Rosetta silent file (secondary structure, phi, psi, omega in degrees, C-alpha in Angstrom):
SEQUENCE: ALLARGARFRVDAEAVRDIALAASGLLDQRLGGPSVYPPQPEAVTALAYGGATWPTSTGPDRYRRALYTFTKRTAPFAAFTTFDMPTSETTCARRDRSNTPLQSLTLLNDTAFLEAARALALRVLREVPSPADLDARIDHASLLILGRHASASDPLAIALRDFHEALRGRLNSGTLDPKALAGDTPTGLDPIDHATWTAIARVLLNLDETITRE
SCORE:     score description
SCORE:     0.000 S_00000001
   1 L     0.000  147.222  177.612    4.121   26.368  -45.346 S_00000001
   2 L   -94.755  135.498  179.408    4.698   22.646  -45.063 S_00000001
   3 L  -111.617  138.888  179.113    6.399   21.342  -41.952 S_00000001
   4 L  -135.885  157.805 -179.382    8.329   18.094  -41.820 S_00000001
   5 L  -142.182  130.962  177.750   10.259   16.249  -39.162 S_00000001
   6 L   -90.790  179.948  179.849   12.908   13.560  -39.501 S_00000001
   7 L   -68.970  149.151  177.736   13.787   10.800  -37.109 S_00000001
   8 L   -99.666  121.792 -179.875   15.462   11.708  -33.818 S_00000001
   9 E  -154.910  158.252  176.338   18.656    9.753  -33.168 S_00000001
  10 E   -68.729  139.752 -179.473   22.134    9.987  -31.656 S_00000001
  11 L   -67.586  164.839 -179.669   24.761   11.013  -34.193 S_00000001
  12 L   -66.421  160.597 -174.024   27.397    8.536  -35.338 S_00000001
  13 H   -54.372  -43.696 -177.403   30.469    7.865  -33.219 S_00000001
  14 H   -64.003  -36.978 -178.312   32.798    9.939  -35.374 S_00000001
  15 H   -70.826  -28.399  179.469   30.481   12.957  -35.231 S_00000001
  16 H   -57.282  -48.328 -179.886   30.307   12.831  -31.410 S_00000001
  17 H   -69.257  -40.959 -178.297   33.995   13.736  -31.163 S_00000001
  18 H   -63.773  -34.037  177.497   33.874   16.231  -34.044 S_00000001
  19 H   -61.199  -46.353 -179.814   31.015   18.131  -32.376 S_00000001
  20 H   -63.110  -44.106 -179.224   33.091   18.641  -29.231 S_00000001
  21 H   -66.856  -39.873 -179.381   36.160   19.746  -31.184 S_00000001
  22 H   -66.010  -44.538 -179.376   34.168   22.104  -33.413 S_00000001
  23 H   -63.162  -36.038 -177.027   32.367   23.785  -30.494 S_00000001
  24 H   -79.921  -14.340 -176.619   35.637   24.284  -28.621 S_00000001
  25 L    87.132    4.827 -177.742   37.432   25.757  -31.627 S_00000001
  26 L   -85.152  -21.596 -170.486   40.057   22.983  -31.618 S_00000001
  27 L   -58.741  126.033  175.582   38.918   21.177  -34.780 S_00000001
  28 E   -92.065  115.745 -171.477   41.587   21.130  -37.497 S_00000001
  29 L   -98.491   17.112  175.446   39.721   21.299  -40.805 S_00000001
  30 L   -59.290  148.327  179.078   42.596   20.522  -43.177 S_00000001
  31 L  -105.255  140.049  175.922   41.702   18.079  -45.933 S_00000001
  32 L    80.289  174.540  178.528   43.747   15.008  -46.804 S_00000001
  33 L   109.477  176.032 -177.226   46.939   13.626  -45.370 S_00000001
  34 L   -73.192  168.180  177.338   47.983   10.583  -43.328 S_00000001
  35 L   -66.679  155.478 -179.569   46.080    9.016  -40.437 S_00000001
  36 E  -124.140  169.169 -174.509   46.448   10.541  -36.955 S_00000001
  37 L  -126.088   83.296  177.410   46.425    9.204  -33.405 S_00000001
  38 L   -62.691  160.351 -179.996   44.133   11.191  -31.072 S_00000001
  39 L   -63.865  141.905  173.470   44.544   10.563  -27.322 S_00000001
  40 L  -156.560  165.831 -179.711   42.941    7.449  -25.867 S_00000001
  41 L   -55.408  136.837 -176.173   43.621    5.161  -22.863 S_00000001
  42 H   -61.514  -31.171 -174.536   47.031    3.508  -23.150 S_00000001
  43 H   -70.830  -12.620 -175.058   45.685    0.034  -22.367 S_00000001
  44 H   -58.973  -42.531 -176.678   43.563   -0.087  -25.538 S_00000001
  45 H   -96.683    4.215 -174.339   46.406   -1.331  -27.732 S_00000001
  46 L   -60.670  -36.762 -176.878   48.240   -3.308  -25.028 S_00000001
  47 L  -106.980   12.746 -177.894   46.849   -6.676  -26.158 S_00000001
  48 L   -68.855  149.855  179.728   46.492   -5.887  -29.846 S_00000001
  49 L   -60.880  135.594  175.856   47.879   -8.330  -32.396 S_00000001
  50 L    85.410    9.885  178.681   51.440   -7.555  -33.464 S_00000001
  51 L    62.155   45.643 -176.812   52.392   -5.494  -30.430 S_00000001
  52 L   -63.661  149.041  173.286   50.800   -2.341  -31.779 S_00000001
  53 L  -117.054  165.431  178.819   51.662    1.037  -30.313 S_00000001
  54 L  -128.521   88.493 -178.929   49.635    4.247  -30.267 S_00000001
  55 L   -75.928   87.730 -173.618   51.950    7.254  -30.843 S_00000001
  56 L   -50.882  128.226 -177.733   49.542    9.944  -29.662 S_00000001
  57 L   -69.256  153.788  176.234   49.538   12.875  -32.073 S_00000001
  58 L  -124.623  171.221  178.803   50.531   16.374  -31.009 S_00000001
  59 H    63.483 -154.300 -177.621   49.846   19.809  -32.412 S_00000001
  60 H   -59.694  -29.441 -179.909   47.029   20.254  -34.966 S_00000001
  61 H   -59.733  -27.215 -178.561   47.086   16.536  -35.850 S_00000001
  62 H   -64.921  -22.635 -172.713   45.691   15.803  -32.389 S_00000001
  63 H  -119.894   27.462  177.615   42.464   17.600  -33.342 S_00000001
  64 E   -74.858  161.236  179.711   41.846   16.428  -36.881 S_00000001
  65 L   -57.935  152.582 -176.959   38.401   15.208  -37.919 S_00000001
  66 H   -58.328  -25.990  179.464   37.502   11.682  -36.861 S_00000001
  67 H   -53.737  -30.254 -174.086   37.692   10.617  -40.490 S_00000001
  68 H   -95.450    5.755 -178.953   41.510   10.657  -40.233 S_00000001
  69 E   -71.482  130.374  178.948   41.808    8.547  -37.075 S_00000001
  70 L   -63.549  138.603  179.985   44.027    5.506  -37.504 S_00000001
  71 L  -125.634  128.443  172.978   42.150    2.220  -37.184 S_00000001
  72 L  -115.665  130.632 -172.518   43.601   -1.175  -36.311 S_00000001
  73 L   -56.955  -40.690 -176.952   41.225   -4.117  -36.651 S_00000001
  74 L   -86.394   -3.102  178.158   42.301   -5.798  -33.388 S_00000001
  75 L  -150.809   68.690 -179.110   42.340   -2.528  -31.414 S_00000001
  76 L   -63.913  158.792 -178.562   39.782   -0.030  -32.772 S_00000001
  77 L   -58.003  124.819 -167.722   39.701    3.496  -31.391 S_00000001
  78 H   -58.966  -47.704 -176.098   38.098    3.166  -27.947 S_00000001
  79 H   -64.086  -35.236  179.581   35.737    6.144  -27.985 S_00000001
  80 H   -68.826  -39.441  177.448   34.352    5.178  -31.389 S_00000001
  81 H   -62.512  -40.414  179.204   33.702    1.629  -30.237 S_00000001
  82 H   -58.847  -34.412 -179.504   31.880    2.981  -27.173 S_00000001
  83 L  -101.270   29.552  166.347   29.545    4.884  -29.485 S_00000001
  84 L    72.897   26.473  172.159   28.837    1.867  -31.691 S_00000001
  85 L   -68.557  130.860 -178.232   31.182    2.350  -34.618 S_00000001
  86 L   -69.631  157.431  176.368   31.186   -1.019  -36.456 S_00000001
  87 L   -78.612  168.442 -179.561   34.349   -3.056  -36.830 S_00000001
  88 L   -92.747   10.688 -176.425   36.043   -3.492  -40.186 S_00000001
  89 L   -80.683  -29.661 -177.801   35.703   -7.293  -40.055 S_00000001
  90 L  -136.173  160.259  176.262   32.248   -7.521  -41.610 S_00000001
  91 L   -69.443  141.005  179.984   29.991   -5.447  -43.813 S_00000001
  92 L  -123.241  112.631  179.686   27.608   -3.186  -41.913 S_00000001
  93 L   -80.763  -31.514  179.304   24.357   -2.212  -43.615 S_00000001
  94 L  -152.729  132.910 -178.251   23.071   -0.211  -40.648 S_00000001
  95 L   -76.082  144.820  169.450   24.733    0.806  -37.399 S_00000001
  96 L   -77.863  155.959  174.400   23.332   -0.115  -34.021 S_00000001
  97 L  -132.223  113.920  179.658   22.726    2.712  -31.548 S_00000001
  98 L  -106.737  173.341  178.645   23.015    1.946  -27.867 S_00000001
  99 L  -140.208  100.067 -172.411   22.679    4.105  -24.773 S_00000001
 100 L  -127.245  156.808  175.740   25.083    3.084  -22.009 S_00000001
 101 H   -59.304  -31.866 -179.372   26.658    4.608  -18.875 S_00000001
 102 H   -62.984  -30.926  176.887   30.090    4.150  -20.466 S_00000001
 103 H   -64.747  -44.156  178.418   29.127    6.651  -23.156 S_00000001
 104 H   -64.566  -40.806  178.005   28.367    9.282  -20.546 S_00000001
 105 H   -64.295  -36.279  177.120   31.630    8.527  -18.716 S_00000001
 106 H   -64.140  -46.333  179.140   33.528    8.896  -21.988 S_00000001
 107 H   -63.246  -29.187 -176.735   32.002   12.315  -22.666 S_00000001
 108 H   -86.523  -37.298 -167.390   32.831   13.387  -19.134 S_00000001
 109 H  -121.361  -16.032 -179.657   36.319   11.968  -18.585 S_00000001
 110 L   -59.213  142.188 -176.191   37.974   10.957  -21.859 S_00000001
 111 H   -54.360  -44.217 -177.788   41.126   13.007  -22.546 S_00000001
 112 H   -60.956  -41.294 -178.106   39.843   14.291  -25.888 S_00000001
 113 H   -77.131  -30.735  175.395   36.593   15.582  -24.369 S_00000001
 114 H   -66.627  -42.357  177.276   38.349   17.047  -21.332 S_00000001
 115 H   -62.798  -39.794  178.245   40.684   18.985  -23.640 S_00000001
 116 H   -64.398  -40.411  179.561   37.673   20.167  -25.632 S_00000001
 117 H   -64.073  -42.362  178.664   35.923   21.306  -22.436 S_00000001
 118 H   -63.572  -41.947  179.253   38.969   23.296  -21.313 S_00000001
 119 H   -68.724  -37.965  178.228   39.285   24.949  -24.715 S_00000001
 120 H   -64.513  -40.075  177.178   35.567   25.670  -24.847 S_00000001
 121 H   -58.788  -45.895  178.601   35.775   27.326  -21.423 S_00000001
 122 H   -61.740  -39.956 -179.667   38.560   29.604  -22.682 S_00000001
 123 H   -62.347  -44.404  179.529   36.530   30.435  -25.771 S_00000001
 124 H   -63.893  -44.190 -178.604   33.506   31.473  -23.708 S_00000001
 125 H   -63.818  -35.653 -178.740   35.626   33.570  -21.325 S_00000001
 126 H   -80.246  -34.583 -176.415   37.337   35.382  -24.191 S_00000001
 127 H   -85.581  -20.159  171.489   34.270   35.920  -26.362 S_00000001
 128 L  -128.663   80.746 -167.853   32.112   37.105  -23.438 S_00000001
 129 L   -71.663  -16.141 -176.552   34.784   38.782  -21.277 S_00000001
 130 L   -81.141  115.014  179.032   32.565   40.313  -18.568 S_00000001
 131 L   -61.548  -24.910 -177.158   32.388   38.014  -15.489 S_00000001
 132 L   -75.039  -18.269 -175.044   29.239   39.832  -14.394 S_00000001
 133 L   -95.534   65.838 -176.641   27.323   38.793  -17.501 S_00000001
 134 H   -62.465  -42.262 -178.720   26.684   35.184  -16.505 S_00000001
 135 H   -62.379  -37.544  179.365   23.501   34.845  -18.552 S_00000001
 136 H   -67.289  -37.511  177.935   25.315   36.021  -21.696 S_00000001
 137 H   -66.554  -42.735  178.339   28.070   33.459  -21.130 S_00000001
 138 H   -62.954  -43.121  179.475   25.553   30.656  -20.637 S_00000001
 139 H   -62.453  -42.076 -178.600   23.667   31.729  -23.752 S_00000001
 140 H   -67.201  -42.324  178.489   26.894   31.860  -25.793 S_00000001
 141 H   -62.206  -41.655  178.231   28.031   28.433  -24.579 S_00000001
 142 H   -62.469  -40.954 -179.903   24.627   26.983  -25.445 S_00000001
 143 H   -65.385  -39.557 -179.373   24.803   28.500  -28.913 S_00000001
 144 H   -66.980  -40.327 -173.555   28.283   27.071  -29.516 S_00000001
 145 H   -93.352  -46.018 -173.102   27.415   23.542  -28.384 S_00000001
 146 H   -97.041  -13.800 -178.488   23.687   23.111  -28.911 S_00000001
 147 L    74.605   21.108  178.706   23.159   25.549  -31.768 S_00000001
 148 L  -145.891  157.775  176.826   20.426   27.383  -29.884 S_00000001
 149 L   -78.300  154.285  174.130   20.057   30.275  -27.473 S_00000001
 150 L  -126.128   99.327 -178.766   19.361   29.710  -23.775 S_00000001
 151 L   -68.328  168.083 -178.205   17.372   32.602  -22.331 S_00000001
 152 L   -60.257  -25.950 -178.682   17.501   33.437  -18.632 S_00000001
 153 L   -93.095   -2.770  179.183   14.222   31.558  -18.090 S_00000001
 154 L   -65.315  134.502  178.766   15.368   28.434  -19.949 S_00000001
 155 H   -54.578  -34.798  177.534   15.538   25.412  -17.561 S_00000001
 156 H   -63.638  -45.283 -179.821   19.064   24.745  -18.830 S_00000001
 157 H   -64.062  -40.205  179.350   20.187   28.281  -17.969 S_00000001
 158 H   -62.359  -45.640  179.966   18.575   28.070  -14.516 S_00000001
 159 H   -64.253  -39.619 -179.217   20.337   24.769  -13.774 S_00000001
 160 H   -70.590  -33.928  175.378   23.693   26.107  -15.016 S_00000001
 161 H   -62.908  -44.174  178.437   23.413   29.268  -12.889 S_00000001
 162 H   -63.504  -42.880  179.072   22.863   27.133   -9.798 S_00000001
 163 H   -64.037  -41.552  178.681   25.748   24.855  -10.751 S_00000001
 164 H   -59.028  -46.305 -178.863   27.987   27.869  -11.407 S_00000001
 165 H   -64.890  -44.751 -178.820   27.263   29.331   -7.967 S_00000001
 166 H   -65.463  -41.273 -177.269   27.810   26.025   -6.137 S_00000001
 167 H   -69.627  -41.708  178.005   31.023   25.239   -7.997 S_00000001
 168 H   -62.117  -35.825  177.319   32.550   28.677   -7.479 S_00000001
 169 H   -61.487  -42.586  179.421   31.832   28.324   -3.777 S_00000001
 170 H   -68.613  -37.389  179.096   33.794   25.055   -3.639 S_00000001
 171 H   -69.891  -41.394  179.597   36.659   26.523   -5.668 S_00000001
 172 H   -67.561  -30.377 -179.041   36.869   29.682   -3.549 S_00000001
 173 H   -82.369  -10.517 -178.825   36.850   27.641   -0.340 S_00000001
 174 L    89.433    2.152  178.502   39.693   25.429   -1.551 S_00000001
 175 L   -64.085  -35.777  177.293   37.578   22.265   -1.616 S_00000001
 176 L  -116.533  146.139  178.574   38.406   21.899   -5.305 S_00000001
 177 L   -94.956  118.475 -178.419   41.720   22.675   -7.009 S_00000001
 178 H   -56.713  -39.095 -176.938   41.217   24.892  -10.105 S_00000001
 179 H   -68.127  -32.773  178.514   44.289   23.467  -11.839 S_00000001
 180 H   -65.112  -31.248  179.633   43.055   19.898  -11.384 S_00000001
 181 H   -84.289  -44.911 -168.527   39.883   20.838  -13.275 S_00000001
 182 H  -110.264   -7.695 -175.647   41.175   23.241  -15.896 S_00000001
 183 L    73.029 -151.622 -179.722   44.905   22.612  -16.212 S_00000001
 184 L   -76.948  131.708  179.372   47.082   25.640  -16.891 S_00000001
 185 L   -99.100  129.932  179.250   45.186   28.911  -17.244 S_00000001
 186 L   -58.880  150.619  178.043   46.557   31.501  -19.708 S_00000001
 187 L   -57.829  137.752  178.406   47.901   34.741  -18.284 S_00000001
 188 L    98.014   -9.910  178.125   45.219   37.371  -17.836 S_00000001
 189 L  -112.877  150.166 -179.969   42.404   34.964  -17.014 S_00000001
 190 L   -78.925  121.433  179.894   41.120   33.963  -13.584 S_00000001
 191 H   -57.222  -34.258  179.682   41.942   30.285  -12.845 S_00000001
 192 H   -69.186  -39.255  174.593   38.702   29.937  -10.876 S_00000001
 193 H   -60.619  -45.474 -178.622   36.697   31.263  -13.829 S_00000001
 194 H   -62.421  -44.019 -179.940   38.496   28.856  -16.141 S_00000001
 195 H   -65.199  -42.642  179.703   37.872   25.912  -13.817 S_00000001
 196 H   -60.394  -46.065 -177.415   34.208   26.816  -13.338 S_00000001
 197 H   -76.341  -24.388  171.903   33.565   27.071  -17.051 S_00000001
 198 H   -63.382  -43.738  179.041   35.532   23.920  -17.778 S_00000001
 199 H   -64.836  -40.603  178.208   33.117   22.073  -15.489 S_00000001
 200 H   -64.608  -40.504  178.233   30.123   23.742  -17.154 S_00000001
 201 H   -63.005  -37.800  177.640   31.491   22.809  -20.580 S_00000001
 202 H   -63.347  -38.336  177.074   31.826   19.179  -19.455 S_00000001
 203 H   -63.151  -47.254 -177.209   28.166   19.236  -18.445 S_00000001
 204 H   -65.089  -38.449  178.957   27.095   20.689  -21.788 S_00000001
 205 H   -68.677  -19.017 -177.914   29.171   18.206  -23.784 S_00000001
 206 L   -93.113   -2.385 -177.873   27.489   15.406  -21.809 S_00000001
 207 L   -71.315  143.928  173.552   23.930   16.453  -22.632 S_00000001
 208 L   -58.222  -36.234 -178.621   21.747   14.155  -24.679 S_00000001
 209 L   -63.767  -28.476 -177.826   20.802   17.217  -26.717 S_00000001
 210 L   -67.561  -39.419 -172.980   24.448   17.740  -27.720 S_00000001
 211 L  -110.323   18.680 -179.717   24.860   14.406  -29.470 S_00000001
 212 E  -116.134  130.949  174.513   21.306   13.880  -30.734 S_00000001
 213 E   -85.007  118.655 -177.536   20.036   14.887  -34.137 S_00000001
 214 L   -85.131    0.000    0.000   16.609   16.383  -33.696 S_00000001
């Protein structure tokens, strides 16, 4: 058999957000329709030409593919700009790809990615319901986000087990507030479990492996 390998690079800005939404189960895959307004920092459009507003979408529109995100030339969507989406002012033959701390902060703290992490946590808890089966939950989360299994001996699984234990200790002791991490937890689920897995999901969404095409 012949083996081949393509270039390794970070995916485009639009795909970064779509990966998070798809893994979490939030992605709305409807085709066509008007532009939408996903959540972003309010200050982005504050100084835009013409006094633009950003009426943040609700319901399924909030989670539509990046392709449908409204774009204003003087106030482009913040997360896309952070990940090097070109402006519409000039022709772009090839996109630049940078690697900055702001990108990591966006993946960790941006509203869209936080919502995806919370939803992903719920998905893992529901699809692997046994709290005792930590390795199975880690493996399932890895499969959803990275597209690969994480065995018990995988360095990623080892690091996540340690993180899980340390975080649960802080949540059980009251050092951290579960609701501050995970928001409202659906009836029937443990808020501490939800908060723990929300934090783990944020870690996984922030991995270089998550947003890099191998």
